[in-house]
């Protein structure tokens, strides 16, 4: 496995990481000691692969932040492996990404949006990652031929924005990011370029790189919106450095959204999430999505039952002012992005398609009988959908 130092164009040096690389050869050893929350265990590479257990990797700045935040007992679960990963069922492609890949490294599920996977590396590895199949694994799902991707975009004028994700695109050098822009900016039908990143939590110093000023300015001069989608799951992740860099970039015209994942033991508390969203709002970041945890193999123990998730979202809204209530409680399902609305007096879960591959289904409200403890649409009885309304 490559360390961060070996990735072409990678700006994050292995010295930033608290866990050492597995070996100078770049290959995983036959067995290794993994420090789980519950204790150390020696595991073979085969055992790690069989249980979809990602290696431990965390930046020093994040470790210091979560310890000093006063929330370490919750935030440690984001980056530190647990024995629960061995007993956590699920699959590795909960949203049908393979089926929506149109060019290697590029997905087109929703008409207006393209998704470019720029790298298979992150500065730290989230234990709940829904792209475990890619992250840290020298994946062949990463964009290799940007010219081929550009030709696809050119043939799809309905596409108005591209989300650059991974992995985390900001582990790449600014030079590599410019190369990506070379293939996106020429298209007049693209109105915005988004970057999904948790780097402002994991390594906010990345955004102190002065070369990023010209990078974002280049997007603005092309008359496109530059958007950073941050990933703060908990107010304890928001450091002074992160806030300073966010305010600096906002002053240069960069727009900010935030997405969070609802995580058992981490942030399944309306007070914590309300405080997180209020802090984002204060920094000029619009809370965007609160994602229902996905049934990912090795990570489904983070899921919160839908009934509890709705109690939490109602509690969040009770604690926020009107202008702070900008998030949607979303299940990113194979069939589309589903907004989870409520459980009715009839004990049915009411949902609405926020996005769908079929445009005519967007806005449709439907319901299914609630099964106590269910965390995902597929756990609710099939064939029991009831269509309630259509926008």
mmCIF file of C-alpha atoms in Angstrom:
data_model
loop_
_atom_site.group_PDB
_atom_site.id
_atom_site.type_symbol
_atom_site.label_atom_id
_atom_site.label_comp_id
_atom_site.label_asym_id
_atom_site.label_seq_id
_atom_site.Cartn_x
_atom_site.Cartn_y
_atom_site.Cartn_z
ATOM 1 C CA UNK A 1 0.000 0.000 0.000
ATOM 2 C CA UNK A 2 1.310 3.453 -0.850
ATOM 3 C CA UNK A 3 1.959 5.950 1.870
ATOM 4 C CA UNK A 4 0.915 9.532 1.361
ATOM 5 C CA UNK A 5 4.481 10.424 0.351
ATOM 6 C CA UNK A 6 4.455 8.202 -2.736
ATOM 7 C CA UNK A 7 1.372 9.539 -4.516
ATOM 8 C CA UNK A 8 2.256 11.629 -7.566
ATOM 9 C CA UNK A 9 1.317 15.222 -6.864
ATOM 10 C CA UNK A 10 0.408 14.470 -3.262
ATOM 11 C CA UNK A 11 0.927 17.387 -0.927
ATOM 12 C CA UNK A 12 0.346 15.579 2.382
ATOM 13 C CA UNK A 13 3.606 14.167 3.678
ATOM 14 C CA UNK A 14 3.680 10.997 5.754
ATOM 15 C CA UNK A 15 5.308 12.973 8.578
ATOM 16 C CA UNK A 16 1.887 14.547 9.243
ATOM 17 C CA UNK A 17 0.500 11.156 10.180
ATOM 18 C CA UNK A 18 0.566 9.665 13.671
ATOM 19 C CA UNK A 19 0.645 6.113 12.308
ATOM 20 C CA UNK A 20 3.824 5.031 10.463
ATOM 21 C CA UNK A 21 3.695 3.566 6.964
ATOM 22 C CA UNK A 22 3.578 -0.206 6.760
ATOM 23 C CA UNK A 23 6.970 -0.577 5.126
ATOM 24 C CA UNK A 24 9.382 0.990 2.707
ATOM 25 C CA UNK A 25 8.366 -1.421 -0.031
ATOM 26 C CA UNK A 26 4.840 0.005 -0.001
ATOM 27 C CA UNK A 27 3.437 -3.506 0.511
ATOM 28 C CA UNK A 28 1.400 -4.492 3.518
ATOM 29 C CA UNK A 29 3.290 -6.995 5.742
ATOM 30 C CA UNK A 30 1.954 -10.545 6.145
ATOM 31 C CA UNK A 31 0.660 -9.594 9.589
ATOM 32 C CA UNK A 32 0.623 -6.463 11.682
ATOM 33 C CA UNK A 33 -0.432 -5.201 15.087
ATOM 34 C CA UNK A 34 -3.546 -3.027 14.925
ATOM 35 C CA UNK A 35 -4.361 -0.862 17.945
ATOM 36 C CA UNK A 36 -8.119 -1.062 18.356
ATOM 37 C CA UNK A 37 -10.021 0.994 20.919
ATOM 38 C CA UNK A 38 -10.566 -2.188 22.910
ATOM 39 C CA UNK A 39 -6.925 -3.319 22.674
ATOM 40 C CA UNK A 40 -4.194 -4.453 20.286
ATOM 41 C CA UNK A 41 -4.659 -7.421 17.963
ATOM 42 C CA UNK A 42 -2.341 -9.087 15.446
ATOM 43 C CA UNK A 43 -4.083 -9.519 12.108
ATOM 44 C CA UNK A 44 -3.077 -10.792 8.717
ATOM 45 C CA UNK A 45 -3.652 -8.757 5.571
ATOM 46 C CA UNK A 46 -6.237 -11.361 4.573
ATOM 47 C CA UNK A 47 -8.180 -10.916 7.793
ATOM 48 C CA UNK A 48 -8.221 -7.140 7.369
ATOM 49 C CA UNK A 49 -9.436 -7.499 3.793
ATOM 50 C CA UNK A 50 -12.077 -10.104 4.687
ATOM 51 C CA UNK A 51 -13.632 -7.799 7.278
ATOM 52 C CA UNK A 52 -13.106 -4.594 5.226
ATOM 53 C CA UNK A 53 -11.032 -3.055 8.000
ATOM 54 C CA UNK A 54 -9.160 0.026 6.854
ATOM 55 C CA UNK A 55 -5.730 0.706 8.301
ATOM 56 C CA UNK A 56 -5.445 3.282 11.058
ATOM 57 C CA UNK A 57 -4.281 6.692 9.842
ATOM 58 C CA UNK A 58 -4.796 10.083 11.494
ATOM 59 C CA UNK A 59 -3.042 13.442 11.270
ATOM 60 C CA UNK A 60 -1.357 14.847 14.334
ATOM 61 C CA UNK A 61 -3.338 18.076 14.064
ATOM 62 C CA UNK A 62 -6.643 16.174 14.180
ATOM 63 C CA UNK A 63 -5.515 14.010 17.081
ATOM 64 C CA UNK A 64 -4.509 17.120 19.037
ATOM 65 C CA UNK A 65 -7.781 18.858 18.142
ATOM 66 C CA UNK A 66 -10.082 16.066 19.296
ATOM 67 C CA UNK A 67 -8.134 15.540 22.519
ATOM 68 C CA UNK A 68 -8.127 19.240 23.358
ATOM 69 C CA UNK A 69 -11.767 19.741 22.329
ATOM 70 C CA UNK A 70 -13.096 17.936 25.372
ATOM 71 C CA UNK A 71 -14.970 15.493 23.126
ATOM 72 C CA UNK A 72 -12.314 12.831 22.638
ATOM 73 C CA UNK A 73 -14.507 10.037 24.051
ATOM 74 C CA UNK A 74 -16.926 10.611 21.153
ATOM 75 C CA UNK A 75 -14.585 11.727 18.379
ATOM 76 C CA UNK A 76 -12.106 8.873 18.802
ATOM 77 C CA UNK A 77 -14.632 6.581 17.090
ATOM 78 C CA UNK A 78 -14.269 8.580 13.855
ATOM 79 C CA UNK A 79 -10.637 7.561 13.340
ATOM 80 C CA UNK A 80 -9.758 4.778 15.801
ATOM 81 C CA UNK A 81 -10.680 1.195 14.816
ATOM 82 C CA UNK A 82 -13.014 -0.857 16.989
ATOM 83 C CA UNK A 83 -13.642 -4.588 17.373
ATOM 84 C CA UNK A 84 -17.205 -3.789 16.272
ATOM 85 C CA UNK A 85 -15.883 -3.602 12.707
ATOM 86 C CA UNK A 86 -15.499 -7.410 12.692
ATOM 87 C CA UNK A 87 -19.223 -7.896 13.318
ATOM 88 C CA UNK A 88 -20.514 -5.090 11.107
ATOM 89 C CA UNK A 89 -22.366 -6.493 8.054
ATOM 90 C CA UNK A 90 -23.167 -4.722 4.811
ATOM 91 C CA UNK A 91 -21.681 -4.152 1.380
ATOM 92 C CA UNK A 92 -19.071 -1.879 -0.165
ATOM 93 C CA UNK A 93 -21.168 -0.030 -2.754
ATOM 94 C CA UNK A 94 -24.339 1.113 -1.030
ATOM 95 C CA UNK A 95 -25.146 3.814 -3.591
ATOM 96 C CA UNK A 96 -24.593 1.911 -6.822
ATOM 97 C CA UNK A 97 -21.446 3.813 -7.792
ATOM 98 C CA UNK A 98 -20.228 1.034 -10.068
ATOM 99 C CA UNK A 99 -23.489 1.112 -12.014
ATOM 100 C CA UNK A 100 -23.271 4.872 -12.502
ATOM 101 C CA UNK A 101 -19.621 5.009 -13.594
ATOM 102 C CA UNK A 102 -19.604 6.185 -17.199
ATOM 103 C CA UNK A 103 -15.840 6.687 -17.622
ATOM 104 C CA UNK A 104 -13.157 5.323 -15.261
ATOM 105 C CA UNK A 105 -13.106 7.695 -12.288
ATOM 106 C CA UNK A 106 -16.240 9.584 -13.329
ATOM 107 C CA UNK A 107 -19.850 8.958 -12.303
ATOM 108 C CA UNK A 108 -23.035 10.458 -13.729
ATOM 109 C CA UNK A 109 -26.033 9.417 -11.627
ATOM 110 C CA UNK A 110 -28.031 12.655 -11.628
ATOM 111 C CA UNK A 111 -28.466 14.663 -14.828
ATOM 112 C CA UNK A 112 -26.988 17.948 -13.589
ATOM 113 C CA UNK A 113 -24.050 16.536 -11.597
ATOM 114 C CA UNK A 114 -20.862 14.712 -12.486
ATOM 115 C CA UNK A 115 -18.690 13.078 -9.815
ATOM 116 C CA UNK A 116 -14.946 12.912 -10.395
ATOM 117 C CA UNK A 117 -12.915 10.649 -8.100
ATOM 118 C CA UNK A 118 -9.549 12.409 -8.048
ATOM 119 C CA UNK A 119 -7.633 10.212 -5.593
ATOM 120 C CA UNK A 120 -7.911 7.135 -3.403
ATOM 121 C CA UNK A 121 -6.118 8.753 -0.458
ATOM 122 C CA UNK A 122 -7.229 10.839 2.519
ATOM 123 C CA UNK A 123 -5.198 12.586 5.200
ATOM 124 C CA UNK A 124 -6.951 10.428 7.815
ATOM 125 C CA UNK A 125 -9.173 7.393 7.397
ATOM 126 C CA UNK A 126 -12.753 7.664 8.664
ATOM 127 C CA UNK A 127 -13.891 4.387 10.192
ATOM 128 C CA UNK A 128 -17.401 4.866 8.730
ATOM 129 C CA UNK A 129 -16.212 5.588 5.168
ATOM 130 C CA UNK A 130 -18.674 4.480 2.481
ATOM 131 C CA UNK A 131 -15.835 4.192 -0.062
ATOM 132 C CA UNK A 132 -13.805 1.641 1.888
ATOM 133 C CA UNK A 133 -13.471 -0.306 -1.346
ATOM 134 C CA UNK A 134 -11.374 2.567 -2.760
ATOM 135 C CA UNK A 135 -9.650 4.503 0.014
ATOM 136 C CA UNK A 136 -6.028 3.525 0.560
ATOM 137 C CA UNK A 137 -6.192 0.622 -1.896
ATOM 138 C CA UNK A 138 -4.534 1.782 -5.143
ATOM 139 C CA UNK A 139 -7.959 1.690 -6.726
ATOM 140 C CA UNK A 140 -8.613 1.452 -10.453
ATOM 141 C CA UNK A 141 -11.803 3.501 -9.895
ATOM 142 C CA UNK A 142 -9.792 6.729 -9.720
ATOM 143 C CA UNK A 143 -9.701 9.144 -12.648
ATOM 144 C CA UNK A 144 -6.689 8.336 -14.792
ATOM 145 C CA UNK A 145 -7.544 9.912 -18.156
ATOM 146 C CA UNK A 146 -8.856 13.447 -17.619
ATOM 147 C CA UNK A 147 -9.140 13.950 -21.362
ATOM 148 C CA UNK A 148 -11.602 11.066 -21.624
ATOM 149 C CA UNK A 149 -13.644 12.559 -18.784
ATOM 150 C CA UNK A 150 -13.624 15.967 -20.496
ATOM 151 C CA UNK A 151 -14.916 14.430 -23.710
ATOM 152 C CA UNK A 152 -17.806 12.866 -21.783
ATOM 153 C CA UNK A 153 -18.649 16.171 -20.087
ATOM 154 C CA UNK A 154 -18.539 17.938 -23.441
ATOM 155 C CA UNK A 155 -21.151 15.531 -24.751
ATOM 156 C CA UNK A 156 -23.540 16.168 -21.844
ATOM 157 C CA UNK A 157 -24.632 19.806 -21.799
ATOM 158 C CA UNK A 158 -27.292 19.006 -19.167
ATOM 159 C CA UNK A 159 -24.465 18.721 -16.640
ATOM 160 C CA UNK A 160 -24.165 22.003 -14.712
ATOM 161 C CA UNK A 161 -21.645 21.085 -12.016
ATOM 162 C CA UNK A 162 -18.885 18.649 -11.190
ATOM 163 C CA UNK A 163 -18.113 17.404 -7.696
ATOM 164 C CA UNK A 164 -14.424 16.555 -7.251
ATOM 165 C CA UNK A 165 -14.095 13.942 -4.534
ATOM 166 C CA UNK A 166 -12.170 10.790 -3.746
ATOM 167 C CA UNK A 167 -10.549 10.134 -1.292
ATOM 168 C CA UNK A 168 -9.896 13.746 -0.542
ATOM 169 C CA UNK A 169 -8.866 15.986 -3.456
ATOM 170 C CA UNK A 170 -6.888 18.304 -1.171
ATOM 171 C CA UNK A 171 -4.305 15.631 -0.450
ATOM 172 C CA UNK A 172 -3.235 16.366 -4.032
ATOM 173 C CA UNK A 173 -0.797 19.123 -4.861
ATOM 174 C CA UNK A 174 -2.240 22.379 -6.136
ATOM 175 C CA UNK A 175 -0.524 21.640 -9.430
ATOM 176 C CA UNK A 176 -2.519 18.438 -9.813
ATOM 177 C CA UNK A 177 -5.712 20.289 -8.903
ATOM 178 C CA UNK A 178 -4.927 22.836 -11.623
ATOM 179 C CA UNK A 179 -4.602 19.956 -14.094
ATOM 180 C CA UNK A 180 -8.141 18.902 -13.182
ATOM 181 C CA UNK A 181 -9.369 22.467 -13.752
ATOM 182 C CA UNK A 182 -7.696 22.453 -17.170
ATOM 183 C CA UNK A 183 -10.268 19.838 -18.180
ATOM 184 C CA UNK A 184 -13.320 21.372 -16.476
ATOM 185 C CA UNK A 185 -13.196 25.139 -16.928
ATOM 186 C CA UNK A 186 -13.527 25.245 -20.727
ATOM 187 C CA UNK A 187 -17.134 24.027 -20.606
ATOM 188 C CA UNK A 188 -19.646 26.913 -20.516
ATOM 189 C CA UNK A 189 -22.437 24.611 -19.330
ATOM 190 C CA UNK A 190 -20.617 23.977 -16.036
ATOM 191 C CA UNK A 191 -21.732 26.658 -13.579
ATOM 192 C CA UNK A 192 -19.868 25.430 -10.522
ATOM 193 C CA UNK A 193 -16.993 23.222 -9.399
ATOM 194 C CA UNK A 194 -17.431 21.571 -5.994
ATOM 195 C CA UNK A 195 -14.761 19.962 -3.848
ATOM 196 C CA UNK A 196 -15.764 17.463 -1.171
ATOM 197 C CA UNK A 197 -13.197 17.465 1.634
ATOM 198 C CA UNK A 198 -12.648 16.640 5.294
ATOM 199 C CA UNK A 199 -9.214 18.270 5.163
ATOM 200 C CA UNK A 200 -10.438 21.347 7.021
ATOM 201 C CA UNK A 201 -10.993 19.011 9.979
ATOM 202 C CA UNK A 202 -8.026 16.698 9.435
ATOM 203 C CA UNK A 203 -5.304 19.094 8.222
ATOM 204 C CA UNK A 204 -6.539 22.705 8.056
ATOM 205 C CA UNK A 205 -2.958 23.869 7.434
ATOM 206 C CA UNK A 206 -3.384 22.620 3.847
ATOM 207 C CA UNK A 207 -5.514 25.701 3.176
ATOM 208 C CA UNK A 208 -2.728 28.042 4.241
ATOM 209 C CA UNK A 209 -0.933 27.157 0.995
ATOM 210 C CA UNK A 210 -0.673 30.525 -0.835
ATOM 211 C CA UNK A 211 -0.920 28.796 -4.221
ATOM 212 C CA UNK A 212 -4.573 27.972 -3.476
ATOM 213 C CA UNK A 213 -5.447 31.664 -3.811
ATOM 214 C CA UNK A 214 -4.724 31.613 -7.538
ATOM 215 C CA UNK A 215 -6.418 28.231 -7.848
ATOM 216 C CA UNK A 216 -9.779 29.459 -6.552
ATOM 217 C CA UNK A 217 -9.370 32.772 -8.355
ATOM 218 C CA UNK A 218 -9.008 30.860 -11.601
ATOM 219 C CA UNK A 219 -12.437 29.268 -11.065
ATOM 220 C CA UNK A 220 -13.967 32.662 -10.319
ATOM 221 C CA UNK A 221 -12.404 34.255 -13.389
ATOM 222 C CA UNK A 222 -13.936 31.479 -15.492
ATOM 223 C CA UNK A 223 -17.310 32.758 -14.194
ATOM 224 C CA UNK A 224 -18.007 29.607 -12.218
ATOM 225 C CA UNK A 225 -18.788 29.171 -8.537
ATOM 226 C CA UNK A 226 -16.024 27.619 -6.449
ATOM 227 C CA UNK A 227 -17.666 25.547 -3.720
ATOM 228 C CA UNK A 228 -16.042 23.640 -0.863
ATOM 229 C CA UNK A 229 -18.212 21.022 0.815
ATOM 230 C CA UNK A 230 -16.705 20.616 4.273
ATOM 231 C CA UNK A 231 -17.268 17.543 6.395
ATOM 232 C CA UNK A 232 -17.656 18.491 10.029
ATOM 233 C CA UNK A 233 -19.526 15.780 11.916
ATOM 234 C CA UNK A 234 -19.122 17.350 15.353
ATOM 235 C CA UNK A 235 -18.421 20.789 16.764
ATOM 236 C CA UNK A 236 -15.307 19.348 18.426
ATOM 237 C CA UNK A 237 -13.739 18.936 14.969
ATOM 238 C CA UNK A 238 -13.863 22.657 14.183
ATOM 239 C CA UNK A 239 -10.471 24.096 15.126
ATOM 240 C CA UNK A 240 -9.363 27.720 15.356
ATOM 241 C CA UNK A 241 -7.150 27.089 12.317
ATOM 242 C CA UNK A 242 -10.055 25.677 10.323
ATOM 243 C CA UNK A 243 -12.231 28.688 11.119
ATOM 244 C CA UNK A 244 -9.504 31.158 10.198
ATOM 245 C CA UNK A 245 -8.867 29.477 6.850
ATOM 246 C CA UNK A 246 -12.571 29.229 6.056
ATOM 247 C CA UNK A 247 -13.073 32.943 6.701
ATOM 248 C CA UNK A 248 -10.041 33.751 4.538
ATOM 249 C CA UNK A 249 -11.351 31.694 1.617
ATOM 250 C CA UNK A 250 -14.853 33.123 1.960
ATOM 251 C CA UNK A 251 -13.345 36.606 1.667
ATOM 252 C CA UNK A 252 -11.957 35.469 -1.697
ATOM 253 C CA UNK A 253 -15.362 34.369 -2.971
ATOM 254 C CA UNK A 254 -15.302 30.653 -2.170
ATOM 255 C CA UNK A 255 -18.717 29.314 -1.164
ATOM 256 C CA UNK A 256 -19.079 26.733 1.604
ATOM 257 C CA UNK A 257 -21.538 23.953 2.372
ATOM 258 C CA UNK A 258 -21.248 21.328 5.104
ATOM 259 C CA UNK A 259 -22.311 17.719 5.189
ATOM 260 C CA UNK A 260 -22.371 15.548 8.300
ATOM 261 C CA UNK A 261 -23.065 11.864 8.896
ATOM 262 C CA UNK A 262 -25.300 10.782 11.767
ATOM 263 C CA UNK A 263 -23.051 8.435 13.760
ATOM 264 C CA UNK A 264 -23.873 6.283 16.771
ATOM 265 C CA UNK A 265 -21.683 7.115 19.800
ATOM 266 C CA UNK A 266 -20.281 10.196 18.020
ATOM 267 C CA UNK A 267 -22.970 12.778 17.316
ATOM 268 C CA UNK A 268 -26.330 11.068 17.871
ATOM 269 C CA UNK A 269 -27.357 13.968 20.093
ATOM 270 C CA UNK A 270 -29.494 16.918 18.967
ATOM 271 C CA UNK A 271 -27.592 19.382 21.164
ATOM 272 C CA UNK A 272 -24.241 18.439 19.607
ATOM 273 C CA UNK A 273 -25.515 18.606 16.026
ATOM 274 C CA UNK A 274 -27.434 21.835 16.625
ATOM 275 C CA UNK A 275 -24.255 23.393 18.038
ATOM 276 C CA UNK A 276 -22.288 22.094 15.037
ATOM 277 C CA UNK A 277 -24.736 23.532 12.516
ATOM 278 C CA UNK A 278 -24.989 26.835 14.398
ATOM 279 C CA UNK A 279 -21.186 27.130 14.361
ATOM 280 C CA UNK A 280 -21.119 26.364 10.632
ATOM 281 C CA UNK A 281 -23.739 29.044 10.031
ATOM 282 C CA UNK A 282 -21.731 31.552 12.064
ATOM 283 C CA UNK A 283 -18.648 30.838 9.887
ATOM 284 C CA UNK A 284 -20.658 31.279 6.685
ATOM 285 C CA UNK A 285 -21.006 27.557 5.919
ATOM 286 C CA UNK A 286 -24.501 26.410 4.983
ATOM 287 C CA UNK A 287 -25.458 23.108 6.656
ATOM 288 C CA UNK A 288 -26.391 21.012 3.637
ATOM 289 C CA UNK A 289 -26.938 17.322 4.374
ATOM 290 C CA UNK A 290 -27.205 15.240 7.517
ATOM 291 C CA UNK A 291 -26.642 11.787 6.061
ATOM 292 C CA UNK A 292 -28.160 8.660 7.500
ATOM 293 C CA UNK A 293 -25.302 6.211 8.126
ATOM 294 C CA UNK A 294 -24.979 3.642 5.364
ATOM 295 C CA UNK A 295 -24.965 -0.158 5.722
ATOM 296 C CA UNK A 296 -21.286 -0.413 4.795
ATOM 297 C CA UNK A 297 -19.434 -3.625 5.598
ATOM 298 C CA UNK A 298 -17.177 -2.932 8.569
ATOM 299 C CA UNK A 299 -19.019 0.320 9.343
ATOM 300 C CA UNK A 300 -22.737 -0.421 9.730
ATOM 301 C CA UNK A 301 -22.397 -0.349 13.538
ATOM 302 C CA UNK A 302 -22.410 3.451 13.181
ATOM 303 C CA UNK A 303 -26.009 3.396 11.927
ATOM 304 C CA UNK A 304 -28.769 4.991 14.016
ATOM 305 C CA UNK A 305 -32.348 3.643 13.740
ATOM 306 C CA UNK A 306 -34.622 5.833 11.637
ATOM 307 C CA UNK A 307 -36.970 6.601 14.521
ATOM 308 C CA UNK A 308 -34.079 7.871 16.635
ATOM 309 C CA UNK A 309 -32.671 9.775 13.641
ATOM 310 C CA UNK A 310 -35.971 11.622 13.234
ATOM 311 C CA UNK A 311 -36.101 12.406 16.956
ATOM 312 C CA UNK A 312 -32.609 13.876 16.629
ATOM 313 C CA UNK A 313 -33.420 15.960 13.532
ATOM 314 C CA UNK A 314 -36.573 17.319 15.200
ATOM 315 C CA UNK A 315 -34.480 18.171 18.257
ATOM 316 C CA UNK A 316 -31.919 19.953 16.088
ATOM 317 C CA UNK A 317 -34.602 22.086 14.460
ATOM 318 C CA UNK A 318 -36.076 22.996 17.840
ATOM 319 C CA UNK A 319 -32.694 24.444 18.813
ATOM 320 C CA UNK A 320 -31.960 26.437 15.637
ATOM 321 C CA UNK A 321 -33.303 29.710 14.314
ATOM 322 C CA UNK A 322 -35.140 29.776 11.024
ATOM 323 C CA UNK A 323 -32.141 30.891 8.960
ATOM 324 C CA UNK A 324 -29.988 28.100 10.436
ATOM 325 C CA UNK A 325 -32.383 25.313 9.421
ATOM 326 C CA UNK A 326 -30.887 24.645 6.015
ATOM 327 C CA UNK A 327 -29.996 20.934 6.295
ATOM 328 C CA UNK A 328 -31.922 17.958 4.992
ATOM 329 C CA UNK A 329 -31.896 14.524 6.663
ATOM 330 C CA UNK A 330 -30.878 12.366 3.714
ATOM 331 C CA UNK A 331 -30.483 8.688 2.913
ATOM 332 C CA UNK A 332 -28.115 8.344 -0.029
ATOM 333 C CA UNK A 333 -29.697 5.199 -1.411
ATOM 334 C CA UNK A 334 -29.039 3.193 -4.556
ATOM 335 C CA UNK A 335 -32.232 4.630 -6.047
ATOM 336 C CA UNK A 336 -31.416 8.252 -5.207
ATOM 337 C CA UNK A 337 -31.097 10.801 -2.429
ATOM 338 C CA UNK A 338 -34.105 10.307 -0.169
ATOM 339 C CA UNK A 339 -35.136 12.956 2.337
ATOM 340 C CA UNK A 340 -36.439 11.284 5.499
ATOM 341 C CA UNK A 341 -39.441 13.347 6.607
ATOM 342 C CA UNK A 342 -41.209 11.711 9.547
ATOM 343 C CA UNK A 343 -42.965 8.667 10.964
ATOM 344 C CA UNK A 344 -46.706 9.235 10.795
ATOM 345 C CA UNK A 345 -49.484 8.293 13.192
ATOM 346 C CA UNK A 346 -50.014 5.289 10.890
ATOM 347 C CA UNK A 347 -46.492 4.091 11.827
ATOM 348 C CA UNK A 348 -45.235 4.569 8.293
ATOM 349 C CA UNK A 349 -41.972 6.312 7.386
ATOM 350 C CA UNK A 350 -42.636 9.222 5.026
ATOM 351 C CA UNK A 351 -39.867 10.079 2.572
ATOM 352 C CA UNK A 352 -39.296 12.253 -0.488
ATOM 353 C CA UNK A 353 -36.897 11.892 -3.405
ATOM 354 C CA UNK A 354 -34.562 14.867 -3.189
ATOM 355 C CA UNK A 355 -32.674 13.478 -6.203
ATOM 356 C CA UNK A 356 -33.323 10.584 -8.525
ATOM 357 C CA UNK A 357 -31.841 9.315 -11.747
ATOM 358 C CA UNK A 358 -35.347 9.600 -13.237
ATOM 359 C CA UNK A 359 -36.219 13.338 -13.119
ATOM 360 C CA UNK A 360 -39.966 12.649 -12.948
ATOM 361 C CA UNK A 361 -39.476 10.993 -9.531
ATOM 362 C CA UNK A 362 -37.783 14.019 -7.953
ATOM 363 C CA UNK A 363 -40.098 15.474 -5.311
ATOM 364 C CA UNK A 364 -42.228 12.335 -5.033
ATOM 365 C CA UNK A 365 -43.335 11.615 -1.462
ATOM 366 C CA UNK A 366 -43.783 7.951 -0.553
ATOM 367 C CA UNK A 367 -44.044 5.856 2.598
ATOM 368 C CA UNK A 368 -43.317 2.402 3.925
ATOM 369 C CA UNK A 369 -44.325 0.652 7.139
ATOM 370 C CA UNK A 370 -41.758 1.281 9.856
ATOM 371 C CA UNK A 371 -39.996 -1.722 11.349
ATOM 372 C CA UNK A 372 -38.596 -0.964 14.793
ATOM 373 C CA UNK A 373 -34.817 -0.684 14.670
ATOM 374 C CA UNK A 374 -34.683 -0.258 10.860
ATOM 375 C CA UNK A 375 -31.853 1.976 9.661
ATOM 376 C CA UNK A 376 -32.184 1.775 5.867
ATOM 377 C CA UNK A 377 -34.854 1.718 3.174
ATOM 378 C CA UNK A 378 -34.091 -1.904 2.289
ATOM 379 C CA UNK A 379 -35.045 -2.948 5.842
ATOM 380 C CA UNK A 380 -38.584 -1.641 5.351
ATOM 381 C CA UNK A 381 -41.110 -4.002 3.701
ATOM 382 C CA UNK A 382 -40.806 -4.021 -0.082
ATOM 383 C CA UNK A 383 -43.937 -3.762 -2.124
ATOM 384 C CA UNK A 384 -45.508 -1.588 0.556
ATOM 385 C CA UNK A 385 -44.635 1.776 -0.941
ATOM 386 C CA UNK A 386 -47.504 4.248 -0.802
ATOM 387 C CA UNK A 387 -47.241 7.269 -3.049
ATOM 388 C CA UNK A 388 -48.603 10.281 -1.184
ATOM 389 C CA UNK A 389 -47.853 13.300 -3.326
ATOM 390 C CA UNK A 390 -45.875 14.617 -6.212
ATOM 391 C CA UNK A 391 -44.493 18.098 -6.694
#
